[in-house]
PDB file of C-alpha atoms in Angstrom:
ATOM      1  CA  MET A  29       0.047  -0.180  -0.032  1.00 64.00           C
ATOM      2  CA  THR A  30       1.421   3.314  -0.942  1.00 73.00           C
ATOM      3  CA  ARG A  31       1.197   6.212   1.351  1.00 82.00           C
ATOM      4  CA  GLU A  32      -0.277   9.495   0.609  1.00 86.00           C
ATOM      5  CA  LEU A  33       2.486  12.201  -0.043  1.00 86.00           C
ATOM      6  CA  THR A  34       2.505  15.189   2.177  1.00 91.00           C
ATOM      7  CA  THR A  35       2.030  18.708   0.992  1.00 91.00           C
ATOM      8  CA  GLU A  36       5.607  19.538   1.051  1.00 92.00           C
ATOM      9  CA  GLU A  37       6.600  16.306  -0.638  1.00 93.00           C
ATOM     10  CA  LYS A  38       3.810  17.146  -3.567  1.00 93.00           C
ATOM     11  CA  ILE A  39       5.474  20.834  -3.903  1.00 94.00           C
ATOM     12  CA  ASP A  40       8.860  19.155  -4.163  1.00 94.00           C
ATOM     13  CA  ASN A  41       7.727  17.007  -6.950  1.00 94.00           C
ATOM     14  CA  LEU A  42       6.322  19.548  -8.971  1.00 96.00           C
ATOM     15  CA  PRO A  43       8.453  20.656 -12.100  1.00 96.00           C
ATOM     16  CA  LEU A  44      10.706  23.573 -11.038  1.00 96.00           C
ATOM     17  CA  ALA A  45       8.465  26.528 -12.864  1.00 97.00           C
ATOM     18  CA  LEU A  46       5.114  25.520 -10.965  1.00 97.00           C
ATOM     19  CA  ARG A  47       7.214  24.914  -7.806  1.00 97.00           C
ATOM     20  CA  GLU A  48       8.475  28.491  -7.910  1.00 97.00           C
ATOM     21  CA  ILE A  49       4.751  29.644  -8.312  1.00 97.00           C
ATOM     22  CA  VAL A  50       3.330  27.449  -5.602  1.00 97.00           C
ATOM     23  CA  ASP A  51       6.067  28.530  -3.258  1.00 96.00           C
ATOM     24  CA  ASP A  52       5.393  32.371  -4.260  1.00 96.00           C
ATOM     25  CA  PHE A  53       1.538  31.903  -3.527  1.00 95.00           C
ATOM     26  CA  ARG A  54       2.291  30.105  -0.136  1.00 94.00           C
ATOM     27  CA  ASP A  55       4.641  32.982   1.001  1.00 95.00           C
ATOM     28  CA  VAL A  56       1.252  35.117   1.154  1.00 93.00           C
ATOM     29  CA  GLU A  57      -1.883  35.582   2.843  1.00 92.00           C
ATOM     30  CA  PRO A  58      -5.139  34.505   1.310  1.00 87.00           C
ATOM     31  CA  ALA A  59      -6.415  37.795   0.226  1.00 86.00           C
ATOM     32  CA  GLU A  60      -2.955  38.427  -1.410  1.00 93.00           C
ATOM     33  CA  ARG A  61      -3.310  35.087  -2.984  1.00 93.00           C
ATOM     34  CA  LEU A  62      -6.407  36.672  -4.953  1.00 91.00           C
ATOM     35  CA  GLU A  63      -4.772  39.695  -6.353  1.00 94.00           C
ATOM     36  CA  TYR A  64      -1.778  37.346  -7.454  1.00 95.00           C
ATOM     37  CA  LEU A  65      -3.989  35.161  -9.290  1.00 94.00           C
ATOM     38  CA  LEU A  66      -5.792  38.116 -10.928  1.00 95.00           C
ATOM     39  CA  ASP A  67      -2.271  39.083 -11.747  1.00 96.00           C
ATOM     40  CA  PHE A  68      -1.822  36.070 -13.819  1.00 97.00           C
ATOM     41  CA  ALA A  69      -5.215  36.297 -15.225  1.00 97.00           C
ATOM     42  CA  MET A  70      -4.628  39.720 -16.648  1.00 97.00           C
ATOM     43  CA  GLY A  71      -0.803  38.140 -17.681  1.00 96.00           C
ATOM     44  CA  MET A  72      -2.356  35.394 -19.523  1.00 96.00           C
ATOM     45  CA  PRO A  73      -0.996  35.592 -23.006  1.00 93.00           C
ATOM     46  CA  ASP A  74      -3.332  35.415 -26.158  1.00 91.00           C
ATOM     47  CA  LEU A  75      -3.365  32.181 -28.105  1.00 92.00           C
ATOM     48  CA  PRO A  76      -1.108  32.323 -30.874  1.00 92.00           C
ATOM     49  CA  GLU A  77      -2.157  33.109 -34.167  1.00 90.00           C
ATOM     50  CA  ARG A  78      -2.211  29.553 -35.494  1.00 88.00           C
ATOM     51  CA  LEU A  79      -4.816  28.810 -33.053  1.00 91.00           C
ATOM     52  CA  GLN A  80      -7.018  31.926 -33.069  1.00 86.00           C
ATOM     53  CA  SER A  81      -8.246  31.024 -36.699  1.00 83.00           C
ATOM     54  CA  HIS A  82      -8.594  27.137 -35.776  1.00 82.00           C
ATOM     55  CA  ARG A  83     -10.333  27.247 -32.635  1.00 78.00           C
ATOM     56  CA  ASP A  84     -12.076  24.231 -33.894  1.00 80.00           C
ATOM     57  CA  GLU A  85      -8.886  22.275 -33.247  1.00 82.00           C
ATOM     58  CA  MET A  86      -9.200  22.993 -29.380  1.00 90.00           C
ATOM     59  CA  ASP A  87     -11.024  21.325 -26.879  1.00 90.00           C
ATOM     60  CA  GLN A  88     -13.692  22.414 -24.525  1.00 89.00           C
ATOM     61  CA  VAL A  89     -13.230  21.549 -20.940  1.00 88.00           C
ATOM     62  CA  HIS A  90     -16.917  20.613 -20.320  1.00 84.00           C
ATOM     63  CA  GLU A  91     -16.428  20.130 -16.719  1.00 82.00           C
ATOM     64  CA  CYS A  92     -15.878  23.901 -16.116  1.00 81.00           C
ATOM     65  CA  GLN A  93     -18.725  26.134 -15.694  1.00 82.00           C
ATOM     66  CA  THR A  94     -16.522  28.823 -17.556  1.00 86.00           C
ATOM     67  CA  PRO A  95     -16.054  28.125 -21.312  1.00 90.00           C
ATOM     68  CA  VAL A  96     -12.556  26.875 -21.373  1.00 92.00           C
ATOM     69  CA  PHE A  97     -10.435  25.542 -24.472  1.00 94.00           C
ATOM     70  CA  VAL A  98      -7.338  23.870 -24.603  1.00 95.00           C
ATOM     71  CA  PHE A  99      -4.911  22.867 -27.147  1.00 95.00           C
ATOM     72  CA  THR A 100      -2.211  20.479 -26.005  1.00 95.00           C
ATOM     73  CA  GLU A 101       0.993  19.363 -28.079  1.00 94.00           C
ATOM     74  CA  ILE A 102       4.230  17.388 -27.438  1.00 95.00           C
ATOM     75  CA  VAL A 103       6.971  18.783 -29.063  1.00 95.00           C
ATOM     76  CA  ASP A 104      10.341  16.688 -28.505  1.00 94.00           C
ATOM     77  CA  GLY A 105       8.992  15.438 -25.230  1.00 93.00           C
ATOM     78  CA  ALA A 106       7.941  18.753 -24.049  1.00 97.00           C
ATOM     79  CA  VAL A 107       4.504  19.449 -23.109  1.00 97.00           C
ATOM     80  CA  HIS A 108       2.758  22.867 -24.196  1.00 97.00           C
ATOM     81  CA  PHE A 109      -0.663  23.684 -23.058  1.00 96.00           C
ATOM     82  CA  TYR A 110      -2.598  26.386 -25.113  1.00 96.00           C
ATOM     83  CA  ILE A 111      -5.686  27.816 -22.981  1.00 96.00           C
ATOM     84  CA  ASP A 112      -8.348  29.734 -23.914  1.00 95.00           C
ATOM     85  CA  VAL A 113     -10.523  31.553 -21.034  1.00 94.00           C
ATOM     86  CA  PRO A 114     -12.656  34.529 -21.326  1.00 94.00           C
ATOM     87  CA  ARG A 115     -11.142  37.494 -19.631  1.00 94.00           C
ATOM     88  CA  GLU A 116     -14.631  37.630 -17.615  1.00 94.00           C
ATOM     89  CA  SER A 117     -13.720  34.709 -15.675  1.00 92.00           C
ATOM     90  CA  PRO A 118     -10.475  36.053 -13.931  1.00 93.00           C
ATOM     91  CA  THR A 119     -10.451  33.328 -11.233  1.00 91.00           C
ATOM     92  CA  VAL A 120     -10.362  30.452 -13.734  1.00 91.00           C
ATOM     93  CA  ARG A 121      -8.300  32.179 -16.132  1.00 95.00           C
ATOM     94  CA  GLY A 122      -5.536  33.102 -13.663  1.00 95.00           C
ATOM     95  CA  TYR A 123      -5.446  29.438 -12.576  1.00 94.00           C
ATOM     96  CA  ALA A 124      -5.137  28.265 -16.381  1.00 95.00           C
ATOM     97  CA  ALA A 125      -2.397  30.928 -16.704  1.00 97.00           C
ATOM     98  CA  ILE A 126      -0.787  29.336 -13.797  1.00 97.00           C
ATOM     99  CA  VAL A 127      -0.857  25.837 -14.896  1.00 96.00           C
ATOM    100  CA  ALA A 128       0.028  26.648 -18.466  1.00 97.00           C
ATOM    101  CA  GLU A 129       3.111  28.581 -17.427  1.00 97.00           C
ATOM    102  CA  GLY A 130       4.096  26.337 -14.883  1.00 97.00           C
ATOM    103  CA  LEU A 131       3.778  23.126 -16.838  1.00 97.00           C
ATOM    104  CA  ASP A 132       5.275  24.745 -20.047  1.00 97.00           C
ATOM    105  CA  GLY A 133       7.989  22.572 -21.526  1.00 97.00           C
ATOM    106  CA  ALA A 134       7.487  19.897 -18.687  1.00 97.00           C
ATOM    107  CA  SER A 135       7.978  16.309 -19.767  1.00 97.00           C
ATOM    108  CA  THR A 136       4.978  13.931 -20.164  1.00 96.00           C
ATOM    109  CA  ASP A 137       5.757  12.209 -16.816  1.00 96.00           C
ATOM    110  CA  GLU A 138       6.334  15.433 -14.876  1.00 97.00           C
ATOM    111  CA  VAL A 139       3.019  16.550 -15.976  1.00 97.00           C
ATOM    112  CA  LEU A 140       1.203  13.299 -15.478  1.00 96.00           C
ATOM    113  CA  GLN A 141       2.975  13.222 -11.993  1.00 95.00           C
ATOM    114  CA  THR A 142       1.518  16.550 -11.009  1.00 95.00           C
ATOM    115  CA  PRO A 143      -1.060  16.473  -8.352  1.00 92.00           C
ATOM    116  CA  GLU A 144      -4.837  17.423  -9.359  1.00 89.00           C
ATOM    117  CA  ASP A 145      -5.168  19.451  -6.374  1.00 89.00           C
ATOM    118  CA  ILE A 146      -2.543  22.223  -7.336  1.00 91.00           C
ATOM    119  CA  HIS A 147      -5.386  24.755  -6.384  1.00 89.00           C
ATOM    120  CA  TYR A 148      -4.589  23.174  -2.733  1.00 91.00           C
ATOM    121  CA  LEU A 149      -1.042  23.617  -2.881  1.00 94.00           C
ATOM    122  CA  LEU A 150      -1.510  27.348  -4.115  1.00 93.00           C
ATOM    123  CA  GLY A 151      -3.439  27.823  -0.896  1.00 91.00           C
ATOM    124  CA  LEU A 152      -6.320  28.711  -3.066  1.00 88.00           C
ATOM    125  CA  HIS A 153      -8.890  26.760  -0.926  1.00 86.00           C
ATOM    126  CA  GLU A 154      -8.505  29.482   1.470  1.00 84.00           C
ATOM    127  CA  ALA A 155      -9.637  32.288  -0.798  1.00 81.00           C
ATOM    128  CA  ILE A 156     -12.114  30.820  -3.378  1.00 80.00           C
ATOM    129  CA  SER A 157     -15.448  28.951  -3.378  1.00 75.00           C
ATOM    130  CA  HIS A 158     -15.654  25.330  -3.259  1.00 73.00           C
ATOM    131  CA  GLN A 159     -17.676  25.498  -6.660  1.00 74.00           C
ATOM    132  CA  ARG A 160     -14.914  27.345  -8.061  1.00 77.00           C
ATOM    133  CA  LEU A 161     -12.313  24.685  -6.637  1.00 78.00           C
ATOM    134  CA  ARG A 162     -13.904  21.639  -8.443  1.00 80.00           C
ATOM    135  CA  GLY A 163     -13.779  23.550 -11.747  1.00 78.00           C
ATOM    136  CA  LEU A 164     -10.007  23.828 -11.262  1.00 83.00           C
ATOM    137  CA  HIS A 165      -9.570  20.493 -10.278  1.00 83.00           C
ATOM    138  CA  ALA A 166     -11.397  19.398 -13.416  1.00 88.00           C
ATOM    139  CA  LEU A 167      -9.200  21.430 -15.269  1.00 90.00           C
ATOM    140  CA  MET A 168      -5.717  20.127 -13.926  1.00 92.00           C
ATOM    141  CA  GLY A 169      -7.243  16.238 -14.619  1.00 91.00           C
ATOM    142  CA  TYR A 170      -8.438  17.295 -18.353  1.00 92.00           C
ATOM    143  CA  LEU A 171      -5.009  18.395 -18.916  1.00 95.00           C
ATOM    144  CA  LYS A 172      -3.478  15.305 -18.044  1.00 95.00           C
ATOM    145  CA  ARG A 173      -6.060  13.192 -20.112  1.00 93.00           C
ATOM    146  CA  GLN A 174      -4.985  15.371 -22.929  1.00 94.00           C
ATOM    147  CA  VAL A 175      -1.497  14.468 -22.238  1.00 96.00           C
ATOM    148  CA  VAL A 176      -2.377  10.693 -22.234  1.00 95.00           C
ATOM    149  CA  THR A 177      -4.355  11.114 -25.381  1.00 93.00           C
ATOM    150  CA  LYS A 178      -1.392  12.752 -27.281  1.00 91.00           C
ATOM    151  CA  MET A 179       1.193  10.253 -26.240  1.00 90.00           C
ATOM    152  CA  GLY A 180      -1.297   7.633 -27.738  1.00 88.00           C
ATOM    153  CA  GLU A 181      -1.279   9.430 -30.942  1.00 82.00           C
ATOM    154  CA  LYS A 182       2.330   9.129 -31.576  1.00 65.00           C
TER     155      LYS A 182
END
């Protein structure tokens, strides 16, 4: 029987870029986490031109109340997520930006080993509603399923 990892062990096992973001969030109070989340939402880059004109190639994350669209690619073993979330949904947009930035260039193994409760590691459970948290949890699970699907296509 395998034991459950501690929060610290989960954080230590994250890809470096995501670990640094998590550490930054954990260093501030819950109210400041919301501000930090909004900073990520505002800084989330637009989709690349090649996807803006081919949105039909993106998959919708139906588990989220907010319309979230994802395009996943694996190039030379490195995973890249392109996520489109309306600016009117800053919580989900900020979380999507964190995940996309924190996992950009990670290996497939690193992505698949990333816990689905990143929102908990970020301390967002202390700052946002349970309903929103369920959507964030679903987004990470969806991204991992996308990686598995892409790996099977090769």
